[in-house]
Tab-separated table of C-alpha atoms in Angstrom:
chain	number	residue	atom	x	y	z
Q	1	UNK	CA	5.871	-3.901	-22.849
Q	2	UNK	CA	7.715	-6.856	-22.219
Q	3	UNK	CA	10.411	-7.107	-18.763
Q	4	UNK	CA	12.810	-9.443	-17.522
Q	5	UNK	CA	12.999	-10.250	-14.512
Q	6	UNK	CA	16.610	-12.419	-13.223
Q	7	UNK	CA	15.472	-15.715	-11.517
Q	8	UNK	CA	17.807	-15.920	-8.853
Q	9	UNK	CA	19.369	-19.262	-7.422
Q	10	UNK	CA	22.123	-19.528	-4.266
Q	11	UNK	CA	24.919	-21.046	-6.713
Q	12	UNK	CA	24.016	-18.679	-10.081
Q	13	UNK	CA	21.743	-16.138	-11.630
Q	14	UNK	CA	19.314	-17.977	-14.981
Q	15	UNK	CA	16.673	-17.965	-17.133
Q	16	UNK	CA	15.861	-13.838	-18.147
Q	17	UNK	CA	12.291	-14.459	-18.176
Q	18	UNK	CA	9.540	-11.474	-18.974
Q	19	UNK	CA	6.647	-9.980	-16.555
Q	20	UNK	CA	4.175	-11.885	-18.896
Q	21	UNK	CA	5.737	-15.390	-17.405
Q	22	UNK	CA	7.397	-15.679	-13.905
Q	23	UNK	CA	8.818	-18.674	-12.255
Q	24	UNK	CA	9.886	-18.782	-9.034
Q	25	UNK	CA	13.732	-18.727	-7.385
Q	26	UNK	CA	15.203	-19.302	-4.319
Q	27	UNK	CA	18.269	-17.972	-2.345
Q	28	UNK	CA	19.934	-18.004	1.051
Q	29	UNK	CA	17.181	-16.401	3.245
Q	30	UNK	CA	15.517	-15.187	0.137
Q	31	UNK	CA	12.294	-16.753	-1.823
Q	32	UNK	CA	11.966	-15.356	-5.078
Q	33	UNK	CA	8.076	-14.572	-5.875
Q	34	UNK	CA	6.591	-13.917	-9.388
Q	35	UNK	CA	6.052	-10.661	-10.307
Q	36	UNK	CA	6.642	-7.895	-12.142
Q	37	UNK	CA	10.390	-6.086	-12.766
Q	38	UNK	CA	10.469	-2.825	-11.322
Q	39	UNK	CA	12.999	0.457	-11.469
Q	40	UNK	CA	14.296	3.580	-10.150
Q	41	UNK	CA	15.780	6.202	-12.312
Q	42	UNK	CA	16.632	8.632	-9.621
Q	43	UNK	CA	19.265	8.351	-6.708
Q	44	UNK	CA	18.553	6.866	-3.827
Q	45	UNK	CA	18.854	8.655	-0.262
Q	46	UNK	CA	22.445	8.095	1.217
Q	47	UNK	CA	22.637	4.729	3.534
Q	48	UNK	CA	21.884	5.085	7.272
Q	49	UNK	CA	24.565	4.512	9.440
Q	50	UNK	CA	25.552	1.625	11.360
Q	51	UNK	CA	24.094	3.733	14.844
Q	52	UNK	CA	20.912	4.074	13.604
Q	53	UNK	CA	20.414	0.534	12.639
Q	54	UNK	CA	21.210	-0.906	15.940
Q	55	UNK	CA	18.485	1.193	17.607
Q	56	UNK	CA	15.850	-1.209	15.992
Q	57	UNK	CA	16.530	-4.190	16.656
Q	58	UNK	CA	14.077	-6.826	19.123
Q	59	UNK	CA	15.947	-7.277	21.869
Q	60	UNK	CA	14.064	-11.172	21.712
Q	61	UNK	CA	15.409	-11.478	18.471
Q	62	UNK	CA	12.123	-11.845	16.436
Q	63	UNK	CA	12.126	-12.114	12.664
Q	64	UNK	CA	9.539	-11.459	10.246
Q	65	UNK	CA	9.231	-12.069	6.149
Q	66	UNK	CA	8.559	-8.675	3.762
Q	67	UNK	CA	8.127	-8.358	0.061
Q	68	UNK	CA	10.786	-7.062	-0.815
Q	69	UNK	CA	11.272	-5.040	-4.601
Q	70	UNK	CA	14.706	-4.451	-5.555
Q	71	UNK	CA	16.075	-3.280	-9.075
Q	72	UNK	CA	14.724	-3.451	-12.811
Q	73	UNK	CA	15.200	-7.117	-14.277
Q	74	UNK	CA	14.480	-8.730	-10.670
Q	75	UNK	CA	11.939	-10.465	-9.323
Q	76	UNK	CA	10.324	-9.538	-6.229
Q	77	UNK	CA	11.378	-11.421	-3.436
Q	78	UNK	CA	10.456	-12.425	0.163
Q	79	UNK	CA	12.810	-11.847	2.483
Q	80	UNK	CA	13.494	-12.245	6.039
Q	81	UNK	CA	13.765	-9.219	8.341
Q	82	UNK	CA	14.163	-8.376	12.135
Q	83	UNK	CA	10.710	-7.223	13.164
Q	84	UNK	CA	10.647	-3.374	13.288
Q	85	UNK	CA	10.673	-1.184	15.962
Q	86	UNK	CA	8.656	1.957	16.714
Q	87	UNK	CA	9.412	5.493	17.638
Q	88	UNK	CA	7.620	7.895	18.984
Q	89	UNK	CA	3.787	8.151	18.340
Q	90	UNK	CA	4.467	5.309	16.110
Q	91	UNK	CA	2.604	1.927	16.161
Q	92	UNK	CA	3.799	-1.327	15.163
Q	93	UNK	CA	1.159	-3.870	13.858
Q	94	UNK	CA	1.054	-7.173	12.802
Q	95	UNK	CA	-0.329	-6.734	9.227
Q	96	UNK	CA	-3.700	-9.237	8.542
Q	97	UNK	CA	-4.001	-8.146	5.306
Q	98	UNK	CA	-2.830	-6.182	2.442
Q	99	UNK	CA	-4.964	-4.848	-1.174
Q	100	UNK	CA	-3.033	-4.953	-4.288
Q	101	UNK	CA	-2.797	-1.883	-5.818
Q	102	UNK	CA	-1.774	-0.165	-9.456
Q	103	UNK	CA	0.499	2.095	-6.856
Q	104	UNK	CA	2.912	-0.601	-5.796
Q	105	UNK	CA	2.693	-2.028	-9.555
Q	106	UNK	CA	3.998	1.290	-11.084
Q	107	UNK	CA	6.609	1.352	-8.630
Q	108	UNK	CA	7.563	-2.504	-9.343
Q	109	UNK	CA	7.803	-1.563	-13.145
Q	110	UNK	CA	9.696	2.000	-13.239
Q	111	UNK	CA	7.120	3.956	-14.035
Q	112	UNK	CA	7.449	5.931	-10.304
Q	113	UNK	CA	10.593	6.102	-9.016
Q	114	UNK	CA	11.209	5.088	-6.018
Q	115	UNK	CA	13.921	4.257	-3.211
Q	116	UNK	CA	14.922	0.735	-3.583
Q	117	UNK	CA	15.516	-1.845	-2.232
Q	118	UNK	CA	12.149	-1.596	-0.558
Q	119	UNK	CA	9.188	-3.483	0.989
Q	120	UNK	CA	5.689	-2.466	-1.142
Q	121	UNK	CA	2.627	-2.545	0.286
Q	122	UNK	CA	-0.026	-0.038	1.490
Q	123	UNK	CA	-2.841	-0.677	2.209
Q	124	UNK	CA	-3.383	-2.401	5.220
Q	125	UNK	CA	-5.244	-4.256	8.515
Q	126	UNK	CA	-3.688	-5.663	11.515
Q	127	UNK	CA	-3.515	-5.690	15.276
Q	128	UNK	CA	-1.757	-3.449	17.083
Q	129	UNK	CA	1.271	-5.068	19.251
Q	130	UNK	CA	3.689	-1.800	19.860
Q	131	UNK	CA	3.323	1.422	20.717
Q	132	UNK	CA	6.892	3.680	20.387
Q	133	UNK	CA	8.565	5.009	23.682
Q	134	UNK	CA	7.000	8.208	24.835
Q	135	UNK	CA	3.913	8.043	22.431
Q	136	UNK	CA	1.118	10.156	23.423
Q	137	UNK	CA	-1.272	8.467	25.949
Q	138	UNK	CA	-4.321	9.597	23.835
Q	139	UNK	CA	-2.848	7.502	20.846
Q	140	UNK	CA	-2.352	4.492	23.044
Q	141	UNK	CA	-5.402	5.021	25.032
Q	142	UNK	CA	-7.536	4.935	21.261
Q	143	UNK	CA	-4.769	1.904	19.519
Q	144	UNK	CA	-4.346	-0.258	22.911
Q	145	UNK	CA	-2.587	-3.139	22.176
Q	146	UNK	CA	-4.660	-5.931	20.851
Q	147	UNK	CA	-6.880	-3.217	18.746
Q	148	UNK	CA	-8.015	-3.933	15.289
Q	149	UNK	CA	-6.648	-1.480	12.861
Q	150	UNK	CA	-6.804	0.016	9.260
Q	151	UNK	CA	-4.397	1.876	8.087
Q	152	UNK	CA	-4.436	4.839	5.366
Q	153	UNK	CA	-1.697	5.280	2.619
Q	154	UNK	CA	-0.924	8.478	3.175
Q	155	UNK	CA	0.314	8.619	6.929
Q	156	UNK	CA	-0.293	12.082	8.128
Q	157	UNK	CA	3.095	13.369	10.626
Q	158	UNK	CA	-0.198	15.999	12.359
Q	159	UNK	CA	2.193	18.828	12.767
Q	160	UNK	CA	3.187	20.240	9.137
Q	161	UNK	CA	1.128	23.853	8.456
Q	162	UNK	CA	-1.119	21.681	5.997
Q	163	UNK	CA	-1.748	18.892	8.824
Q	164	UNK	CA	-2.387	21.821	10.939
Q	165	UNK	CA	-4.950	22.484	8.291
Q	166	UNK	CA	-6.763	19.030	7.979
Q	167	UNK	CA	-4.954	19.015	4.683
Q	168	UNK	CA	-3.539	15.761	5.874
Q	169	UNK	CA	-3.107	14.161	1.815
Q	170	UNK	CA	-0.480	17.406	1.229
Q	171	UNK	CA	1.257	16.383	4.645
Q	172	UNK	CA	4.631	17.876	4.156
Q	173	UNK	CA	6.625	15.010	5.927
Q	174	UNK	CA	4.656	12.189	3.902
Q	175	UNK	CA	5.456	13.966	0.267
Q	176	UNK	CA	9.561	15.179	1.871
Q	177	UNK	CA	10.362	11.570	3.565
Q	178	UNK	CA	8.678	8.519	2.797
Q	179	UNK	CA	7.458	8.895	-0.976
Q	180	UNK	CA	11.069	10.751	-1.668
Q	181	UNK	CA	13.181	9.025	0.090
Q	182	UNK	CA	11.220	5.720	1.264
Q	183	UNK	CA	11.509	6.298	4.987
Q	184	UNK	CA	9.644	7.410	8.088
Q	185	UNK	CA	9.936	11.254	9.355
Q	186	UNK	CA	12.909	11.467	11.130
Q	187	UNK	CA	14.547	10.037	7.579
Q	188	UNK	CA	15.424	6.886	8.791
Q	189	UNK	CA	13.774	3.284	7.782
Q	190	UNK	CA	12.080	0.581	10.146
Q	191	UNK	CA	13.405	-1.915	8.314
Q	192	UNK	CA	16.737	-4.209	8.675
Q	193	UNK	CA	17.540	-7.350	6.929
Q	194	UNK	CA	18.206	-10.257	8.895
Q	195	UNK	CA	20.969	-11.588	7.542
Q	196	UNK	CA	23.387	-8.553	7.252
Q	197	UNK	CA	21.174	-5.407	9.043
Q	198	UNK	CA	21.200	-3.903	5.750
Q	199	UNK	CA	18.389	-1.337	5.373
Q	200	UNK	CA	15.059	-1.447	3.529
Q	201	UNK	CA	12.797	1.124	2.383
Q	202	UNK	CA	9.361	1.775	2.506
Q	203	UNK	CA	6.317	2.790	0.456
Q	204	UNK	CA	4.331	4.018	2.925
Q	205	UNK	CA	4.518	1.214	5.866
Q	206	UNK	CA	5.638	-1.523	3.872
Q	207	UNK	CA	2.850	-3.288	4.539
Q	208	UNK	CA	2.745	-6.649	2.682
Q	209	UNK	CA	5.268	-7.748	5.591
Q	210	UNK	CA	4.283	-9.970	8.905
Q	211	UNK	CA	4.599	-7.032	10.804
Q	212	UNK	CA	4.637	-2.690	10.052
Q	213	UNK	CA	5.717	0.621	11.664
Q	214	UNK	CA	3.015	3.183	10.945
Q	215	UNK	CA	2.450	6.882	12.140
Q	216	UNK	CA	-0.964	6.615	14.401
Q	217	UNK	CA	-2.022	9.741	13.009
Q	218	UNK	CA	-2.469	6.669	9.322
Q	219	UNK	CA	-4.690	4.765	11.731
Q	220	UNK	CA	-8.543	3.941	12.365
Q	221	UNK	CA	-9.901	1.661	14.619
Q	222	UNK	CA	-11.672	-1.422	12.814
Q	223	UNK	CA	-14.432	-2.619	14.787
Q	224	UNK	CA	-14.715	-6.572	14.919
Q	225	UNK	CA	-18.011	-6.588	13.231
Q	226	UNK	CA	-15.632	-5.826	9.839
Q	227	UNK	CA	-13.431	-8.662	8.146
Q	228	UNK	CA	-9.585	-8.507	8.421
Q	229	UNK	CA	-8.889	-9.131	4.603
Q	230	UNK	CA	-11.813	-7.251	2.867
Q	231	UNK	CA	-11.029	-4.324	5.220
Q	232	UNK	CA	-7.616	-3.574	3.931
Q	233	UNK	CA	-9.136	-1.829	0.931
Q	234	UNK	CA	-10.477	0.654	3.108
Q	235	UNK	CA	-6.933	2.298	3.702
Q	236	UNK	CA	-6.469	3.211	-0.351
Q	237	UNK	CA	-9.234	2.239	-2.910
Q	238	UNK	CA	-11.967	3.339	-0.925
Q	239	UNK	CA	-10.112	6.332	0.941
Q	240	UNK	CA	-8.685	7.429	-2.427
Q	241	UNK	CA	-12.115	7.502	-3.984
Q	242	UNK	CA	-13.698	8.945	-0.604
Q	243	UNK	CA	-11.358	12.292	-1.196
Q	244	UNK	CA	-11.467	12.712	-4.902
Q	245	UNK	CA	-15.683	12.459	-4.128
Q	246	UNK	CA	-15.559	14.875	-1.104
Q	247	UNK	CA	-13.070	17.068	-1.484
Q	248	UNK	CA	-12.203	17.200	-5.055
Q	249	UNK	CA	-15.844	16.681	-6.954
Q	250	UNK	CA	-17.786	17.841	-3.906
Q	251	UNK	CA	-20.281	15.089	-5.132
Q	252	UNK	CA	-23.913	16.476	-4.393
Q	253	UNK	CA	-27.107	14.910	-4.283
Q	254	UNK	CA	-28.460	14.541	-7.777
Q	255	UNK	CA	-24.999	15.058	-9.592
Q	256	UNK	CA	-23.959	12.963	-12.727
Q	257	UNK	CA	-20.652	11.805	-12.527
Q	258	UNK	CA	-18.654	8.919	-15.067
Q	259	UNK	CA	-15.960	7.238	-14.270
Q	260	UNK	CA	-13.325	6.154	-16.443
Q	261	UNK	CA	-11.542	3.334	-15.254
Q	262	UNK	CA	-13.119	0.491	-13.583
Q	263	UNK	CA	-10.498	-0.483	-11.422
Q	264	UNK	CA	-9.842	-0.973	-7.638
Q	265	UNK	CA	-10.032	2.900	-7.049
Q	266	UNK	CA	-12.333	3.132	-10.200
Q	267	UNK	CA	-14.963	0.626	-8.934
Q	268	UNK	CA	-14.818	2.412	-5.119
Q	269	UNK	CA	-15.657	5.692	-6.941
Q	270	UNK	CA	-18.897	4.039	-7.943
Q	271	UNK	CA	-20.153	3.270	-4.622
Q	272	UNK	CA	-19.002	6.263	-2.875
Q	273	UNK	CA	-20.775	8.279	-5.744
Q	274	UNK	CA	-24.100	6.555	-4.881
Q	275	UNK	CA	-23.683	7.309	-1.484
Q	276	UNK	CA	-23.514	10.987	-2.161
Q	277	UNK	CA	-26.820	10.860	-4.068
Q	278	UNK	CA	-25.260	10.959	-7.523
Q	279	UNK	CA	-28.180	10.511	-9.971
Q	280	UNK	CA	-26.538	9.137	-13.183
Q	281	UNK	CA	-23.459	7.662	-12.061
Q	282	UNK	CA	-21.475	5.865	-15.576
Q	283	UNK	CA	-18.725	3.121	-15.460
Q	284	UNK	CA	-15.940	3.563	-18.462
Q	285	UNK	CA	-13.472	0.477	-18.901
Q	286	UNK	CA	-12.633	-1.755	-21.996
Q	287	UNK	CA	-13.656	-4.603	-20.317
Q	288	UNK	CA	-17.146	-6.515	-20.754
Q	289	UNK	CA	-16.587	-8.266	-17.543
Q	290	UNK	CA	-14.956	-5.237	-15.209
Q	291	UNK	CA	-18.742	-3.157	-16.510
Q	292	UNK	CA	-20.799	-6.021	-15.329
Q	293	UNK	CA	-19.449	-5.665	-11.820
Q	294	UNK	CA	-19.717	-1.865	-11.708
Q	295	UNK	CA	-23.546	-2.505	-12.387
Q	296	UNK	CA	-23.323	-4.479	-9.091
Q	297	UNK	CA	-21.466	-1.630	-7.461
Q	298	UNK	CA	-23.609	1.551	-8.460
Q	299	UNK	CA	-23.046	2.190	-12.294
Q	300	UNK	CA	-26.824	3.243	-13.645
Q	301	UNK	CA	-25.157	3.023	-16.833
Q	302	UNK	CA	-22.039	1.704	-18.671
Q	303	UNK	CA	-19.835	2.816	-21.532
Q	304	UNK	CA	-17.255	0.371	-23.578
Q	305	UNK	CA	-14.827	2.459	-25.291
Q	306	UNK	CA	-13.303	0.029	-26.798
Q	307	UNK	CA	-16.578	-0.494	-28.863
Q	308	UNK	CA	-17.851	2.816	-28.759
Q	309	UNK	CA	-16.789	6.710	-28.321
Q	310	UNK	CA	-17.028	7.121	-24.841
Q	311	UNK	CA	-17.460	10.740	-24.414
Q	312	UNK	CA	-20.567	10.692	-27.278
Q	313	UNK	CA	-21.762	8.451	-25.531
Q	314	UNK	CA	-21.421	10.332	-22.058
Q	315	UNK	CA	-22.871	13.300	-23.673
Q	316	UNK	CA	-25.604	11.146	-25.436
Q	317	UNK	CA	-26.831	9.897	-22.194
Q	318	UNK	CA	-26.646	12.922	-20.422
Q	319	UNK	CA	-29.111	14.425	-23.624
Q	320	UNK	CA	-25.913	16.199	-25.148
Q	321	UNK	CA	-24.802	18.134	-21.725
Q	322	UNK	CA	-22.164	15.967	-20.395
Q	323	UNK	CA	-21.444	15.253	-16.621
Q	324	UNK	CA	-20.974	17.203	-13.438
Q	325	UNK	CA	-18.015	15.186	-12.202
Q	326	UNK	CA	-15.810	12.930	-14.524
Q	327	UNK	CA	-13.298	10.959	-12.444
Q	328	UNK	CA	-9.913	9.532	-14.649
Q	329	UNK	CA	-8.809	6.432	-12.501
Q	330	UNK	CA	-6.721	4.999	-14.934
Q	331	UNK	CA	-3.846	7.657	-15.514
Q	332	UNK	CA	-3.383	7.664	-19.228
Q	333	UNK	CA	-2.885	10.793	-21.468
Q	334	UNK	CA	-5.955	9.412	-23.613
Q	335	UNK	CA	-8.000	8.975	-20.486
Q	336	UNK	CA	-6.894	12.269	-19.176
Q	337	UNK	CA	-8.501	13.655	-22.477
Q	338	UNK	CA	-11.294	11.689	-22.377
Q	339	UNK	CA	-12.476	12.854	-18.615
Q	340	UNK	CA	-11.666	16.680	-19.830
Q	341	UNK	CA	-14.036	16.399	-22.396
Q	342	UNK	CA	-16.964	14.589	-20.698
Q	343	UNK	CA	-17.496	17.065	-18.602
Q	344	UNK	CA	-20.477	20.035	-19.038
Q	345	UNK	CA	-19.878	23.739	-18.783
Q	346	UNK	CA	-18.703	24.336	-15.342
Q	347	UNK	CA	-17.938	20.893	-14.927
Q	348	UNK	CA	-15.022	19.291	-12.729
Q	349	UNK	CA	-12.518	16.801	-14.422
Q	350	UNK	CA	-11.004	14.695	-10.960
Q	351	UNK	CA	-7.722	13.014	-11.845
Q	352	UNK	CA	-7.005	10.174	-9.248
Q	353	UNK	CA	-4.835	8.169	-11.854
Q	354	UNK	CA	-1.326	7.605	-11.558
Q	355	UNK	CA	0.777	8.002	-14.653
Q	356	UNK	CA	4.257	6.762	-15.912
Q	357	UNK	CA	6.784	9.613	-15.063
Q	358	UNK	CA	7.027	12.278	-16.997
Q	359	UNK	CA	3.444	11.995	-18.858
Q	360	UNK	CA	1.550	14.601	-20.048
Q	361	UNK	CA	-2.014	15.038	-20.207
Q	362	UNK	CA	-3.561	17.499	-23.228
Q	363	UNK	CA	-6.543	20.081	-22.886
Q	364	UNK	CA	-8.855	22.272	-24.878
Q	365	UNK	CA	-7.000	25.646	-23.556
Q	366	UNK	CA	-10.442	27.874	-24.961
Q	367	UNK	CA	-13.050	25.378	-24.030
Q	368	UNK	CA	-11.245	25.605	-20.468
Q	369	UNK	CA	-11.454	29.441	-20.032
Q	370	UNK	CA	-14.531	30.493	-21.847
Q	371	UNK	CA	-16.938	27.050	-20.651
Q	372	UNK	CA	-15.143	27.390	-16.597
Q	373	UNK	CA	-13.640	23.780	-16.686
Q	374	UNK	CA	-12.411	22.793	-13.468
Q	375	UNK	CA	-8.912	20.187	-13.567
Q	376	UNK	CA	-8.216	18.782	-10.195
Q	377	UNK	CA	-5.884	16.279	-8.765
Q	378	UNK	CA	-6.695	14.196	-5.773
Q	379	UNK	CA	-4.561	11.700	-4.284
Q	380	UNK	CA	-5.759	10.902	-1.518
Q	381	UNK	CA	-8.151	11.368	1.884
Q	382	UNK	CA	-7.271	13.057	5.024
Q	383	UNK	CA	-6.883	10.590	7.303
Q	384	UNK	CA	-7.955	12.131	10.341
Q	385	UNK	CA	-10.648	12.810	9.327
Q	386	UNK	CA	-11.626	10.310	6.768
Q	387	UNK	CA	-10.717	7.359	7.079
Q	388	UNK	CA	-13.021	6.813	10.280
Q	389	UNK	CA	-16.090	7.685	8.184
Q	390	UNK	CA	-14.845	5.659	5.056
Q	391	UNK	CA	-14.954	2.555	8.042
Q	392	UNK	CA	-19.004	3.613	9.431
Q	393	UNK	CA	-19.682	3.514	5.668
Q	394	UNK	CA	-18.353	0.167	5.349
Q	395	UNK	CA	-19.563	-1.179	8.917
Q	396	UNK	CA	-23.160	0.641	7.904
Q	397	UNK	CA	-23.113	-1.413	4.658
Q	398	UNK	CA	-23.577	1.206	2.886
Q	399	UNK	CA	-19.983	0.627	1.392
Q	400	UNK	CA	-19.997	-2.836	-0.008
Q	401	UNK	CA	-16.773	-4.848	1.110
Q	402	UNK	CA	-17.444	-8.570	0.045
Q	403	UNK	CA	-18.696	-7.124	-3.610
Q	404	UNK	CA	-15.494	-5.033	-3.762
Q	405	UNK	CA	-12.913	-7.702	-3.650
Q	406	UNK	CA	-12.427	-9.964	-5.841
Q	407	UNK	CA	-9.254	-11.940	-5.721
Q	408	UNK	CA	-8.130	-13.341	-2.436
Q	409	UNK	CA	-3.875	-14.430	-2.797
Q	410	UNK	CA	-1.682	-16.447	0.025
Q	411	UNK	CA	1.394	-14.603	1.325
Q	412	UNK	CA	3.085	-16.577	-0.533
Q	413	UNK	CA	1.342	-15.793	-3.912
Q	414	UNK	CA	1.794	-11.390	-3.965
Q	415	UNK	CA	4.083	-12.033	-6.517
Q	416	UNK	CA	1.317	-13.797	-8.506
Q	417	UNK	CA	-1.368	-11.593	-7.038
Q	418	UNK	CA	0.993	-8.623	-9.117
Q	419	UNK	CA	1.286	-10.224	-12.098
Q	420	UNK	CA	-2.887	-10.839	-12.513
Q	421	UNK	CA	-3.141	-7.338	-11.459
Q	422	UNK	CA	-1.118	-6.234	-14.726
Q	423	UNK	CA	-2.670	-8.616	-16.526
Q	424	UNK	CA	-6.154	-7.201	-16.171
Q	425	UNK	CA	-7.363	-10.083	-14.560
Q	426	UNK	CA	-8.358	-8.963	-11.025
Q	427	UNK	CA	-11.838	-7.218	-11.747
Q	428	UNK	CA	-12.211	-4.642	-8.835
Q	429	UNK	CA	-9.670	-5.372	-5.849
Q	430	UNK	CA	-6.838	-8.218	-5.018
Q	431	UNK	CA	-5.689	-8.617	-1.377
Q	432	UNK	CA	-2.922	-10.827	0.005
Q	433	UNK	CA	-3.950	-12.670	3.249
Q	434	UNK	CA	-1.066	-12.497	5.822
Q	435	UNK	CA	-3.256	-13.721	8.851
């Protein structure tokens, strides 16, 4: 599908150009970046008011750059901000690094809607320089300033009945605030233009900025022995496949489990699989060179179905039974079929994959009831809980960092970092250096 994003100059808007070829723009405190076009087909929240704005503001006057996504037909943009201020339990870091992800692509291309304008971005690493007035002395006395951090996606607010729980990836305030309505959970954004004070919002922390405002309940401590830029994957591939393979498979020792699609959170699955003791553990993509890496990352065997019929030859291999576990990381209706029926009796289809708005995935309705097929969603980890052990697995090497990433981008180059991410070119994980 082809877009067109509007290259943007100070004097006059030219050249409609499509997300398959991207040039870059310029205007008065604004750098245009190539990248995708993006959309929002619902409302967004009602502006904040001028009271709210001025409580944010660094009293030193410090400025800081964001990617910024705006409207369908646009490119995204870096744009200069006042750095943001925390509130209470809050922390603000200045980002290292930040992974490229499918989640921030969808939103870029309105297929999830989303507030807008807003900065993307989140997954992250940083160093903590802020804490918010009155924050609990346990959070600052575990995030001092000068600590390493990673931070999750989903940014639990600890209080909510599922928080209460440990059900921090259904954390009320998350789901209620920031992914429908793009701001932290007192409803109000961190983030003010510098030019005008104008607000931004933000999917999750908005972290492919200089500097973030995350909930410290999102937050793990990343000991120095770990790499700033590889890290960053840690707070959504890895932690996204970590939950779908504890909580939602309940991977056990000497399970078979395929996964179809080899991607960042595809490619994750594979390694967190083998660290559960899966026994046959199969990698599903259309691409020759995406299945050579997932032999590298865990995959005992690997299925092209663009060549071949993928779940004949996930039953073939598993001598006509099928698998425990099949994980969809790729969020397609025919993928969503696919994982459904690659599955044995009593087996558990995980969907991780995020879809275009409004699709629909199909299912056998009597091989569901009569062979017990379990159909789960997982989104996410629980933070709290999770993300610290998703870290010892990468500081024990058992997780694989360097072999994870693939594609290393300049600040200056998300926009191209993007556009190779919906071009299939990145093979596991992208992440843009802002060290």
């Amino acid at each position: 599908m082809a877009f067109a994003p509007i290259l943007r100059r100070a004097s006059a808007a030219k050249n409609l150009f499509s997300l398959s070829r991207l040039f870059l723009g310029s205007s008065p405190s604004v750098r245009s970046l190539q990248t995708g076009a993006s959309g929002d087909d619902r409302q967004p929240p009602p502006p904040l008011s001028p009271s709210s704005i001025a409580g944010y503001h660094v009293s030193s006057g410090g400025y800081m750059r964001g990617a910024v996504y705006r409207e369908p037909n646009q490119p995204l943009t870096i744009e200069e901000f006042h750095i943001p201020r925390p509130k209470v339990n809050e922390v603000l870091i200045k980002t290292k690094a930040c992974g490229v992800c499918h989640s921030d692509l969808h939103v870029m291309k309105g297929e999830i809607p989303f507030s807008s304008p807003c900065v993307i971005g989140h997954e992250i690493t940083g160093e903590v320089v802020e804490h918010g007035p009155l924050t609990d002395h346990k959070i600052i006395q575990r995030f001092p300033i000068g600590s390493r951090v990673v931070g999750a996606f989903i940014m639990p607010c600890g209080t909510c009945s599922y928080c209460a729980k440990g059900h921090d990836d259904l954390c009320e305030d998350f789901f209620a605030f920031n992914r429908a309505k793009g701001t932290l959970y007192d409803g109000e954004t961190r983030l003010f233009l510098r030019h005008d004070d104008s607000p931004v919002y933000m999917y999750s922390m908005g972290g492919m900025a200089e500097y973030c405002v995350t909930p410290a309940h999102g937050l793990a401590p990343l000991p120095e022995s770990l790499p700033y830029t590889e890290s960053a994957i840690l707070g959504c591939a890895v932690f996204t496949a970590y939950g779908a393979m504890a909580h939602a498979a309940e991977i056990r020792p000497g399970d078979s489990i395929a996964v179809i699609g080899i991607g960042g959170v595809g490619s994750s699955c594979l390694q967190i699989a083998r660290a559960f003791g899966a026994s046959d553990i199969i990698a599903v993509d259309v691409q020759d060179d995406k299945l050579e890496k997932a032999k590298t990352l865990g995959a005992t065997h690997t299925v092209n179905a663009a060549k071949e019929d993928a779940v004949e030859r996930i039953r073939e291999i598993t001598g006509g039974m099928g698998v425990d576990v099949a994980v969809e990381a790729l969020g397609r209706p025919q993928t969503f079929m696919q994982c459904t029926l690659s599955v044995k009796d009593g087996g558990k289809a995980v969907m991780i994959g995020l879809s275009k708005a409004g699709s629909v995935g199909e299912i056998d309705i009597n091989r569901l009831v009569r062979r017990k097929i379990k159909v789960i969603g997982s989104y996410g980890g629980r933070a709290r809980q999770d993300l610290p052990k998703v870290v010892k697995l990468a500081e024990s090497g058992i997780f694989n960092l360097t072999n994870a990433v693939s594609s290393k981008y300049k600040f200056e180059d998300a926009g191209k970092a993007f556009q190779d991410l919906n071009d299939g070119k990145i093979v596991s994980r992208g992440v843009v250096e802002i060290l």
